[in-house]
Amino acid sequence: MNLLEKLDAAAAARIAMLPTGVGAFGIPIEEVYSATEARIGDRRVLLLGTNNYLGLTFAPECLEAAHEAIDEEGTGTTGSRMANGSYFGHRALEKEFAAFYQCSSGMVFTTGYQANLGTISGLVGQGDTVLIDGDSHASIYDGCILSGADIIRFKHNDMADLEKRLRRLGNRTETTLIIAEGIYSMLGDQAPLAEIVELKKKYGCFLLLDEAHSLGVLGETGQGLVEKTGLLKEVDFITGTFSKSLCSIGGYCVSNHPQLEQLRFVSHPYIFTASPSPATIASTRAALELLRNGTELRDQLWKNSLQLYTQLEETGYKLGPDPGPVISAMVESPQQALALWQGLLDHDIYVNLILPPAAPEGKSLVRCSVNAAHTTEQMKYVGDTFAKLKQEILN
Amino acid sequence: MTASNYDEIMQLLCDRLSDLTLSEVEITPESNLIGQLSIDSIKLLNLIMEIEDTFDISVPINALADVQTVRDLVDLIYKIKSAS
Ligand SMILES: Cc1ncc(COP(=O)(O)O)c(C=O)c1O
């Protein structure tokens, strides 16, 4: 098979799995009306499949900051952080992230994907070991592969399994990095951070936590799982993204280890890419301010999340174990998932369809992401529609 | 269990693979895991976790880059087990 034939074979396998469902991926959103509504085809739909947890995509403070930056600094930096792409705003945002996490160092990356790639591949290398949760995001896997370190997976959130693998490492644990996530994006469940920290200390290794989905969502000021659990000081490196609760694009890493600064000189995903545009940085800075003072937004987000989670659970849907803004209904087959996804869209509700191998353990998921801008009535409409479709499609 | 003998590892792996594969083809040391036995990357990763527990070893998943056939996988496990 030549290169193109291999792609054809992959396309054929995808179509064979779900002949009518191919359009479900990368569906075009024609117009965006607000944090909760958009047009898909000729339908005005309720957006329930975005990562816009605090509903800040149209926050006036962020829009204004972005407009001002574009007028004053132009559309792009046209260069890398290492060369001409470190503006005042990039450095300011790094300081603001470090201060937000009470850490000594902060780095900004061009995407959250690159934050993981750049941090992991900067911290570990050949001969070192990464111990990663089996359900880790692709950016974590890819960062580990780029690093050249030995990659060992532990069973998702299974602490006995993690300990077994740590024990097998013997005296290699001092060059071992454990990696976990605050909230896992597929089922919305949280890492057992206290137990991970305990094991990290017992075996003398390091810990990186990706707060991509938990930033703005967990903790009094929205730091994430580190704040909810009071374990901020015990986590060596925290990464995250601007692309979810902060409503822009970019990523960060913060740490109290001054050695983090060295990554600026060795981390290819940091060095060999253009820095985020001025407008991106400006809106992110404004959003971070709203996020840390956003107790009311978080309260609303959790109220909405619990309302929908409870209704779906009562209706008999099998959900992830932890209630929260990521609510995934697990169904029997890709075909059922597609039918449910399509049924929701036919009722003007957009959610995410997630099929194997993206979903863990061969599951098929219909995933809702709730946000703070949703209303109680909208949550009820979604819950009622799920209930109706369960009768029509799944029974 | 401590099947550190090469043939025992081969036998054990062939048994597990025959449970996992959807394909009817006979499993031999030269069988290609992906091409002939349809063991996709997720199945392979889960099989590695099982193997780690069975032999009480760590098999880094990056070492799988060089593994194409059943024999490659047995060689890798044997090498790690012998060194541990
Ligand atoms: C856990 C996790 N880490 C990292 C990322 C990457 O973030 P970004 O979209 O900013 O590249 C994502 C987003 O999909 C994620 O879910």
Short mmCIF file of C-alpha atoms and ligand atoms in Angstrom, two decimals:
data_model
loop_
_atom_site.label_atom_id
_atom_site.label_comp_id
_atom_site.label_asym_id
_atom_site.label_seq_id
_atom_site.Cartn_x
_atom_site.Cartn_y
_atom_site.Cartn_z
CA MET A 1 0.00 0.00 0.00
CA ASN A 2 1.34 3.43 -0.83
CA LEU A 3 0.80 6.44 1.41
CA LEU A 4 -2.49 7.48 -0.16
CA GLU A 5 -3.86 3.94 -0.24
CA LYS A 6 -3.21 3.67 3.50
CA LEU A 7 -5.33 6.78 4.04
CA ASP A 8 -8.05 5.30 1.84
CA ALA A 9 -8.02 2.13 3.95
CA ALA A 10 -8.37 4.17 7.14
CA ALA A 11 -11.27 6.12 5.63
CA ALA A 12 -12.96 2.88 4.58
CA ALA A 13 -12.65 1.49 8.11
CA ARG A 14 -14.19 4.65 9.54
CA ILE A 15 -17.11 4.58 7.12
CA ALA A 16 -17.65 0.86 7.71
CA MET A 17 -18.02 1.48 11.44
CA LEU A 18 -20.76 4.04 10.98
CA PRO A 19 -21.88 4.49 7.35
CA THR A 20 -24.30 7.34 7.99
CA GLY A 21 -22.48 9.02 10.84
CA VAL A 22 -19.46 10.46 9.16
CA GLY A 23 -20.97 13.95 9.07
CA ALA A 24 -21.14 13.96 12.86
CA PHE A 25 -17.46 14.78 13.11
CA GLY A 26 -16.31 18.31 12.44
CA ILE A 27 -19.86 19.48 11.81
CA PRO A 28 -19.83 23.06 10.47
CA ILE A 29 -21.15 25.77 12.77
CA GLU A 30 -22.39 28.42 10.39
CA GLU A 31 -23.01 31.29 12.80
CA VAL A 32 -22.40 31.75 16.52
CA TYR A 33 -25.04 33.79 18.33
CA SER A 34 -23.89 33.59 21.93
CA ALA A 35 -22.14 31.34 24.45
CA THR A 36 -25.10 28.98 24.26
CA GLU A 37 -26.60 29.29 20.77
CA ALA A 38 -25.45 28.89 17.18
CA ARG A 39 -26.69 27.90 13.74
CA ILE A 40 -25.93 24.46 12.33
CA GLY A 41 -27.36 24.01 8.82
CA ASP A 42 -30.67 25.84 9.03
CA ARG A 43 -31.24 25.09 12.69
CA ARG A 44 -30.74 27.39 15.63
CA VAL A 45 -29.23 25.01 18.17
CA LEU A 46 -28.47 25.00 21.85
CA LEU A 47 -24.71 24.51 22.27
CA LEU A 48 -24.10 21.73 24.74
CA GLY A 49 -20.88 20.42 23.31
CA THR A 50 -18.38 23.25 23.81
CA ASN A 51 -15.76 23.67 26.52
CA ASN A 52 -16.98 27.15 27.27
CA TYR A 53 -17.46 26.30 30.96
CA LEU A 54 -17.83 29.81 32.31
CA GLY A 55 -19.68 31.07 29.23
CA LEU A 56 -17.15 33.86 28.62
CA THR A 57 -16.82 33.70 24.80
CA PHE A 58 -18.57 37.07 24.46
CA ALA A 59 -17.60 38.65 27.78
CA PRO A 60 -17.38 42.41 27.08
CA GLU A 61 -14.14 42.74 29.07
CA CYS A 62 -12.46 40.10 26.89
CA LEU A 63 -13.80 41.47 23.61
CA GLU A 64 -12.65 44.95 24.49
CA ALA A 65 -9.17 43.81 25.52
CA ALA A 66 -8.78 41.82 22.31
CA HIS A 67 -9.94 44.69 20.11
CA GLU A 68 -7.56 47.07 21.78
CA ALA A 69 -4.61 44.68 21.43
CA ILE A 70 -5.27 44.09 17.77
CA ASP A 71 -5.40 47.82 17.11
CA GLU A 72 -2.27 48.55 19.10
CA GLU A 73 -0.08 45.52 18.46
CA GLY A 74 -1.34 44.06 15.20
CA THR A 75 -2.80 40.70 14.26
CA GLY A 76 0.18 38.45 15.01
CA THR A 77 3.66 38.39 16.51
CA THR A 78 5.17 36.66 13.43
CA GLY A 79 7.73 34.88 15.55
CA SER A 80 8.76 32.59 18.36
CA ARG A 81 9.02 33.41 22.06
CA MET A 82 12.76 32.73 21.68
CA ALA A 83 13.15 35.36 18.95
CA ASN A 84 10.81 38.30 18.31
CA GLY A 85 7.58 36.89 19.80
CA SER A 86 7.87 37.79 23.50
CA TYR A 87 5.76 40.90 23.96
CA PHE A 88 4.89 42.62 27.21
CA GLY A 89 1.55 40.77 27.29
CA HIS A 90 3.10 37.30 27.09
CA ARG A 91 5.38 38.03 30.00
CA ALA A 92 2.59 39.69 31.97
CA LEU A 93 0.31 36.71 31.47
CA GLU A 94 3.06 34.36 32.65
CA LYS A 95 3.43 36.40 35.82
CA GLU A 96 -0.33 36.48 36.31
CA PHE A 97 -0.58 32.70 35.97
CA ALA A 98 2.30 32.19 38.40
CA ALA A 99 0.65 34.57 40.88
CA PHE A 100 -2.74 32.89 40.43
CA TYR A 101 -1.18 29.56 41.45
CA GLN A 102 1.18 31.14 44.03
CA CYS A 103 4.07 29.70 42.04
CA SER A 104 7.48 31.16 41.27
CA SER A 105 7.46 30.42 37.52
CA GLY A 106 4.97 30.39 34.70
CA MET A 107 5.29 29.72 31.00
CA VAL A 108 2.84 30.42 28.19
CA PHE A 109 2.59 28.15 25.16
CA THR A 110 0.78 28.62 21.86
CA THR A 111 -1.81 25.89 22.54
CA GLY A 112 -2.70 23.61 25.43
CA TYR A 113 -1.56 20.71 23.30
CA GLN A 114 1.86 22.31 23.05
CA ALA A 115 1.91 23.10 26.78
CA ASN A 116 1.84 19.36 27.43
CA LEU A 117 4.18 18.54 24.58
CA GLY A 118 6.65 21.23 25.61
CA THR A 119 6.53 20.63 29.34
CA ILE A 120 6.75 16.85 29.24
CA SER A 121 9.43 16.69 26.55
CA GLY A 122 11.38 19.40 28.38
CA LEU A 123 11.24 17.62 31.73
CA VAL A 124 11.96 14.00 30.81
CA GLY A 125 14.11 12.35 28.18
CA GLN A 126 15.73 9.08 27.25
CA GLY A 127 16.36 6.89 30.29
CA ASP A 128 13.66 8.66 32.36
CA THR A 129 10.18 7.29 32.92
CA VAL A 130 6.68 8.72 32.63
CA LEU A 131 3.84 6.97 34.43
CA ILE A 132 0.62 8.11 32.81
CA ASP A 133 -3.04 7.41 33.43
CA GLY A 134 -4.43 5.03 30.82
CA ASP A 135 -7.12 7.57 29.86
CA SER A 136 -4.68 10.42 29.29
CA HIS A 137 -5.35 13.02 26.60
CA ALA A 138 -3.50 12.63 23.30
CA SER A 139 -1.35 15.69 24.06
CA ILE A 140 0.07 13.81 27.05
CA TYR A 141 0.78 10.68 25.03
CA ASP A 142 2.36 12.73 22.26
CA GLY A 143 4.48 14.72 24.70
CA CYS A 144 5.74 11.47 26.20
CA ILE A 145 6.55 10.04 22.78
CA LEU A 146 8.38 13.22 21.80
CA SER A 147 10.41 13.07 25.01
CA GLY A 148 11.95 9.65 24.33
CA ALA A 149 11.32 8.60 27.95
CA ASP A 150 9.98 5.15 28.81
CA ILE A 151 6.18 5.37 28.85
CA ILE A 152 4.26 3.22 31.31
CA ARG A 153 0.48 3.43 31.69
CA PHE A 154 -1.45 2.74 34.86
CA LYS A 155 -5.11 1.78 34.90
CA HIS A 156 -7.36 4.81 34.91
CA ASN A 157 -7.59 6.27 38.44
CA ASP A 158 -6.47 2.92 39.92
CA MET A 159 -4.06 3.65 42.75
CA ALA A 160 -3.18 0.03 43.50
CA ASP A 161 -2.17 -0.31 39.87
CA LEU A 162 -0.11 2.89 39.99
CA GLU A 163 1.70 1.71 43.11
CA LYS A 164 2.47 -1.66 41.55
CA ARG A 165 4.10 0.06 38.60
CA LEU A 166 6.03 2.43 40.85
CA ARG A 167 7.34 -0.49 42.87
CA ARG A 168 8.55 -2.23 39.72
CA LEU A 169 10.61 0.81 38.79
CA GLY A 170 12.94 0.24 41.74
CA ASN A 171 15.50 3.04 42.02
CA ARG A 172 14.35 4.64 38.76
CA THR A 173 11.60 6.53 40.56
CA GLU A 174 13.72 9.66 41.09
CA THR A 175 13.71 10.19 37.33
CA THR A 176 10.01 9.37 37.04
CA LEU A 177 7.19 11.81 36.29
CA ILE A 178 3.60 10.79 37.13
CA ILE A 179 0.99 12.50 34.95
CA ALA A 180 -2.72 12.85 35.74
CA GLU A 181 -5.60 15.18 34.86
CA GLY A 182 -7.83 17.28 37.12
CA ILE A 183 -11.01 16.33 35.25
CA TYR A 184 -10.87 13.65 32.55
CA SER A 185 -12.49 14.86 29.39
CA MET A 186 -14.28 11.68 28.37
CA LEU A 187 -16.29 10.79 31.49
CA GLY A 188 -15.80 13.97 33.50
CA ASP A 189 -14.32 12.12 36.48
CA GLN A 190 -11.58 13.55 38.70
CA ALA A 191 -8.15 12.16 39.59
CA PRO A 192 -7.74 10.85 43.18
CA LEU A 193 -5.14 13.52 43.80
CA ALA A 194 -4.55 12.94 47.53
CA GLU A 195 -3.62 9.32 46.90
CA ILE A 196 -1.44 10.18 43.91
CA VAL A 197 0.42 12.76 46.01
CA GLU A 198 0.91 10.19 48.76
CA LEU A 199 2.43 7.72 46.29
CA LYS A 200 4.56 10.39 44.66
CA LYS A 201 6.05 11.21 48.07
CA LYS A 202 6.47 7.60 49.11
CA TYR A 203 8.40 6.74 45.94
CA GLY A 204 10.21 10.06 45.54
CA CYS A 205 9.10 10.94 42.03
CA PHE A 206 7.57 14.04 40.43
CA LEU A 207 3.96 14.89 39.56
CA LEU A 208 2.43 16.83 36.68
CA LEU A 209 -1.30 17.61 36.72
CA ASP A 210 -3.15 18.81 33.62
CA GLU A 211 -5.96 21.10 34.74
CA ALA A 212 -7.29 21.64 31.18
CA HIS A 213 -10.92 20.87 32.07
CA SER A 214 -10.78 21.80 35.76
CA LEU A 215 -9.40 25.35 35.47
CA GLY A 216 -12.23 27.73 36.34
CA VAL A 217 -14.42 24.79 37.30
CA LEU A 218 -13.00 23.41 40.56
CA GLY A 219 -11.81 25.26 43.67
CA GLU A 220 -12.84 28.51 45.33
CA THR A 221 -10.93 30.71 42.86
CA GLY A 222 -11.01 28.21 40.00
CA GLN A 223 -7.41 26.95 40.15
CA GLY A 224 -8.70 23.45 39.58
CA LEU A 225 -8.35 20.16 41.41
CA VAL A 226 -5.25 21.41 43.25
CA GLU A 227 -7.40 23.99 44.98
CA LYS A 228 -10.42 21.79 45.59
CA THR A 229 -8.18 19.25 47.34
CA GLY A 230 -5.87 21.78 49.03
CA LEU A 231 -2.86 20.09 47.42
CA LEU A 232 -1.48 22.96 45.35
CA LYS A 233 1.92 22.83 47.02
CA GLU A 234 2.30 19.10 46.49
CA VAL A 235 2.02 19.13 42.70
CA ASP A 236 5.33 19.82 40.94
CA PHE A 237 4.01 21.05 37.60
CA ILE A 238 0.55 22.21 36.57
CA THR A 239 -0.37 22.54 32.91
CA GLY A 240 -3.59 23.76 31.35
CA THR A 241 -5.18 25.45 28.42
CA PHE A 242 -6.74 28.81 27.55
CA SER A 243 -9.09 27.09 25.11
CA LYS A 244 -11.79 26.02 27.54
CA SER A 245 -12.85 28.17 30.50
CA LEU A 246 -10.68 31.09 29.28
CA CYS A 247 -12.27 31.06 25.81
CA SER A 248 -9.21 31.73 23.67
CA ILE A 249 -6.29 29.52 22.58
CA GLY A 250 -2.98 28.85 24.25
CA GLY A 251 -1.62 26.91 27.20
CA TYR A 252 0.42 27.28 30.37
CA CYS A 253 2.68 25.53 32.81
CA VAL A 254 3.36 26.78 36.33
CA SER A 255 5.70 25.45 38.99
CA ASN A 256 7.53 26.31 42.16
CA HIS A 257 10.65 24.64 40.81
CA PRO A 258 12.84 27.43 39.38
CA GLN A 259 14.20 24.86 36.92
CA LEU A 260 11.00 25.32 34.89
CA GLU A 261 12.67 28.40 33.36
CA GLN A 262 15.23 26.14 31.70
CA LEU A 263 12.47 24.79 29.46
CA ARG A 264 12.53 28.06 27.55
CA PHE A 265 15.87 26.96 26.12
CA VAL A 266 15.27 23.27 25.49
CA SER A 267 11.59 22.75 24.76
CA HIS A 268 10.98 22.58 21.02
CA PRO A 269 7.17 23.01 21.20
CA TYR A 270 7.85 26.28 23.05
CA ILE A 271 10.69 27.50 20.86
CA PHE A 272 9.89 26.43 17.33
CA THR A 273 6.45 27.93 16.91
CA ALA A 274 5.05 31.45 16.80
CA SER A 275 3.82 32.92 20.07
CA PRO A 276 0.09 33.55 20.65
CA SER A 277 -1.30 36.66 18.94
CA PRO A 278 -1.65 39.87 20.96
CA ALA A 279 -5.46 39.68 20.86
CA THR A 280 -5.35 36.12 22.20
CA ILE A 281 -3.10 37.13 25.07
CA ALA A 282 -5.17 40.21 25.88
CA SER A 283 -8.50 38.36 26.00
CA THR A 284 -6.91 35.57 28.05
CA ARG A 285 -5.61 38.05 30.61
CA ALA A 286 -9.06 39.60 30.90
CA ALA A 287 -10.68 36.17 31.15
CA LEU A 288 -8.26 35.01 33.86
CA GLU A 289 -9.28 38.01 35.92
CA LEU A 290 -12.97 37.14 35.45
CA LEU A 291 -12.25 33.50 36.21
CA ARG A 292 -10.52 34.07 39.52
CA ASN A 293 -13.30 36.37 40.67
CA GLY A 294 -15.95 34.19 39.10
CA THR A 295 -17.48 32.51 42.14
CA GLU A 296 -20.97 33.28 40.90
CA LEU A 297 -20.22 31.85 37.47
CA ARG A 298 -18.89 28.68 39.10
CA ASP A 299 -21.95 28.43 41.32
CA GLN A 300 -24.20 28.72 38.27
CA LEU A 301 -22.07 26.20 36.35
CA TRP A 302 -22.37 23.67 39.16
CA LYS A 303 -26.08 24.31 39.61
CA ASN A 304 -26.63 23.62 35.89
CA SER A 305 -24.33 20.60 35.91
CA LEU A 306 -25.99 18.98 38.91
CA GLN A 307 -29.44 19.64 37.48
CA LEU A 308 -28.65 17.87 34.21
CA TYR A 309 -26.58 15.09 35.79
CA THR A 310 -29.36 14.31 38.25
CA GLN A 311 -32.08 14.30 35.62
CA LEU A 312 -30.11 12.04 33.26
CA GLU A 313 -29.25 9.71 36.11
CA GLU A 314 -32.88 9.51 37.21
CA THR A 315 -33.90 8.80 33.64
CA GLY A 316 -31.67 5.74 33.75
CA TYR A 317 -28.68 6.85 31.68
CA LYS A 318 -25.34 5.35 32.62
CA LEU A 319 -23.05 8.31 33.37
CA GLY A 320 -19.48 8.91 34.50
CA PRO A 321 -18.95 8.51 38.27
CA ASP A 322 -18.42 12.17 39.25
CA PRO A 323 -21.10 14.82 38.63
CA GLY A 324 -19.68 17.92 36.94
CA PRO A 325 -19.88 19.97 33.76
CA VAL A 326 -18.69 17.09 31.56
CA ILE A 327 -21.63 14.68 31.48
CA SER A 328 -21.27 11.63 29.28
CA ALA A 329 -24.07 9.19 28.58
CA MET A 330 -22.59 5.76 27.82
CA VAL A 331 -24.53 3.67 25.34
CA GLU A 332 -24.18 0.16 23.98
CA SER A 333 -22.92 0.75 20.45
CA PRO A 334 -21.65 3.39 18.01
CA GLN A 335 -24.98 3.07 16.17
CA GLN A 336 -27.00 3.87 19.31
CA ALA A 337 -24.70 6.77 20.10
CA LEU A 338 -25.16 8.17 16.61
CA ALA A 339 -28.94 7.78 16.80
CA LEU A 340 -29.04 9.60 20.14
CA TRP A 341 -26.69 12.33 18.88
CA GLN A 342 -28.82 12.80 15.75
CA GLY A 343 -32.03 12.74 17.78
CA LEU A 344 -30.71 15.53 19.97
CA LEU A 345 -29.68 17.57 16.95
CA ASP A 346 -33.16 17.06 15.48
CA HIS A 347 -34.40 18.67 18.72
CA ASP A 348 -31.95 21.56 18.23
CA ILE A 349 -29.40 20.40 20.79
CA TYR A 350 -25.75 20.06 19.81
CA VAL A 351 -23.62 17.65 21.87
CA ASN A 352 -20.44 15.65 21.15
CA LEU A 353 -20.39 12.15 19.73
CA ILE A 354 -17.42 10.09 20.90
CA LEU A 355 -16.76 6.64 19.53
CA PRO A 356 -14.02 4.03 20.00
CA PRO A 357 -11.06 4.30 20.04
CA ALA A 358 -11.40 7.89 21.31
CA ALA A 359 -13.63 6.83 24.20
CA PRO A 360 -12.09 4.60 26.87
CA GLU A 361 -12.63 0.82 26.94
CA GLY A 362 -14.48 0.64 23.66
CA LYS A 363 -17.34 2.76 25.00
CA SER A 364 -19.57 4.95 22.84
CA LEU A 365 -20.44 8.26 24.40
CA VAL A 366 -22.81 11.14 23.91
CA ARG A 367 -21.11 13.90 25.83
CA CYS A 368 -22.67 17.10 27.11
CA SER A 369 -20.58 20.02 28.33
CA VAL A 370 -22.58 22.35 30.51
CA ASN A 371 -21.73 26.01 30.95
CA ALA A 372 -22.53 28.86 33.32
CA ALA A 373 -24.54 30.74 30.70
CA HIS A 374 -27.10 27.95 30.26
CA THR A 375 -30.44 28.54 31.91
CA THR A 376 -32.44 26.26 34.18
CA GLU A 377 -35.08 26.01 31.42
CA GLN A 378 -32.47 25.00 28.85
CA MET A 379 -31.13 22.29 31.17
CA LYS A 380 -34.65 21.01 31.70
CA TYR A 381 -35.33 20.96 27.96
CA VAL A 382 -32.12 18.96 27.41
CA GLY A 383 -32.96 16.55 30.22
CA ASP A 384 -36.53 16.06 28.93
CA THR A 385 -35.27 15.48 25.39
CA PHE A 386 -32.78 12.87 26.60
CA ALA A 387 -35.64 11.16 28.46
CA LYS A 388 -37.88 11.17 25.39
CA LEU A 389 -35.12 9.81 23.16
CA LYS A 390 -34.33 7.08 25.64
CA GLN A 391 -37.88 5.81 25.14
CA GLU A 392 -37.74 6.17 21.38
CA ILE A 393 -34.22 5.01 20.60
CA LEU A 394 -32.65 3.07 23.42
CA ASN A 395 -35.53 0.98 24.77
CA MET B 1 3.68 -16.82 38.03
CA THR B 2 7.19 -16.84 36.64
CA ALA B 3 7.23 -18.11 33.08
CA SER B 4 10.59 -16.64 32.20
CA ASN B 5 11.32 -19.45 29.79
CA TYR B 6 11.10 -18.25 26.18
CA ASP B 7 8.76 -20.99 24.99
CA GLU B 8 6.43 -20.50 27.90
CA ILE B 9 6.17 -16.80 27.12
CA MET B 10 5.44 -17.64 23.48
CA GLN B 11 2.71 -20.10 24.46
CA LEU B 12 1.09 -17.72 26.90
CA LEU B 13 1.07 -14.89 24.43
CA CYS B 14 -0.36 -16.98 21.60
CA ASP B 15 -3.18 -18.07 23.91
CA ARG B 16 -4.03 -14.49 24.86
CA LEU B 17 -3.82 -13.34 21.25
CA SER B 18 -6.18 -16.04 20.09
CA ASP B 19 -8.73 -14.68 22.59
CA LEU B 20 -8.23 -11.15 21.35
CA THR B 21 -8.02 -11.52 17.61
CA LEU B 22 -11.15 -11.37 15.48
CA SER B 23 -9.30 -13.00 12.66
CA GLU B 24 -9.48 -16.73 11.88
CA VAL B 25 -5.83 -16.99 10.86
CA GLU B 26 -3.55 -19.33 12.73
CA ILE B 27 -1.23 -17.55 15.13
CA THR B 28 2.45 -18.22 14.51
CA PRO B 29 5.58 -16.46 15.78
CA GLU B 30 5.77 -14.66 12.44
CA SER B 31 2.15 -13.43 12.47
CA ASN B 32 1.93 -9.67 12.12
CA LEU B 33 -0.02 -8.30 15.09
CA ILE B 34 -1.74 -5.47 13.28
CA GLY B 35 -1.83 -6.66 9.68
CA GLN B 36 -2.79 -10.30 10.22
CA LEU B 37 -4.24 -10.54 13.71
CA SER B 38 -6.08 -7.19 13.68
CA ILE B 39 -4.76 -6.28 17.11
CA ASP B 40 -5.37 -2.53 17.16
CA SER B 41 -3.31 -0.14 19.24
CA ILE B 42 -5.81 -0.02 22.11
CA LYS B 43 -5.97 -3.82 22.36
CA LEU B 44 -2.20 -3.97 22.25
CA LEU B 45 -1.85 -1.39 25.04
CA ASN B 46 -4.29 -3.31 27.21
CA LEU B 47 -2.52 -6.58 26.47
CA ILE B 48 0.74 -4.98 27.56
CA MET B 49 -0.81 -4.05 30.91
CA GLU B 50 -1.83 -7.67 31.40
CA ILE B 51 1.60 -8.93 30.44
CA GLU B 52 3.22 -6.54 32.90
CA ASP B 53 1.16 -8.01 35.71
CA THR B 54 1.65 -11.60 34.65
CA PHE B 55 5.44 -11.29 34.61
CA ASP B 56 5.76 -8.50 37.17
CA ILE B 57 7.71 -6.34 34.74
CA SER B 58 7.37 -2.93 33.12
CA VAL B 59 7.04 -2.84 29.36
CA PRO B 60 7.40 0.77 28.17
CA ILE B 61 4.90 1.35 25.38
CA ASN B 62 7.50 3.24 23.37
CA ALA B 63 9.42 -0.06 23.07
CA LEU B 64 6.47 -1.32 21.00
CA ALA B 65 7.51 0.87 18.09
CA ASP B 66 9.80 -1.95 16.94
CA VAL B 67 7.27 -4.72 17.56
CA GLN B 68 5.55 -6.05 14.45
CA THR B 69 5.22 -9.78 14.92
CA VAL B 70 4.34 -12.10 17.77
CA ARG B 71 8.01 -13.10 17.94
CA ASP B 72 9.09 -9.45 18.29
CA LEU B 73 6.78 -9.10 21.27
CA VAL B 74 8.02 -12.31 22.90
CA ASP B 75 11.63 -11.19 22.34
CA LEU B 76 10.89 -7.91 24.06
CA ILE B 77 9.18 -9.49 27.07
CA TYR B 78 11.94 -12.10 27.36
CA LYS B 79 14.61 -9.42 27.28
CA ILE B 80 12.90 -7.31 29.95
CA LYS B 81 12.11 -10.32 32.13
CA SER B 82 15.68 -11.63 31.93
CA ALA B 83 17.10 -8.26 32.88
CA SER B 84 14.82 -7.82 35.88
C1 LIG C 1 -6.80 17.12 29.03
C2 LIG C 1 -6.44 18.03 27.91
N1 LIG C 1 -5.19 18.51 27.82
C3 LIG C 1 -4.82 19.33 26.81
C4 LIG C 1 -5.71 19.70 25.82
C5 LIG C 1 -5.23 20.55 24.67
O1 LIG C 1 -5.67 21.83 24.75
P1 LIG C 1 -5.75 22.82 23.50
O2 LIG C 1 -7.09 22.63 22.89
O3 LIG C 1 -5.56 24.15 24.09
O4 LIG C 1 -4.65 22.49 22.55
C6 LIG C 1 -7.02 19.27 25.90
C7 LIG C 1 -8.01 19.75 24.91
O5 LIG C 1 -8.57 19.12 24.12
C8 LIG C 1 -7.40 18.39 26.95
O6 LIG C 1 -8.65 17.90 27.01
#
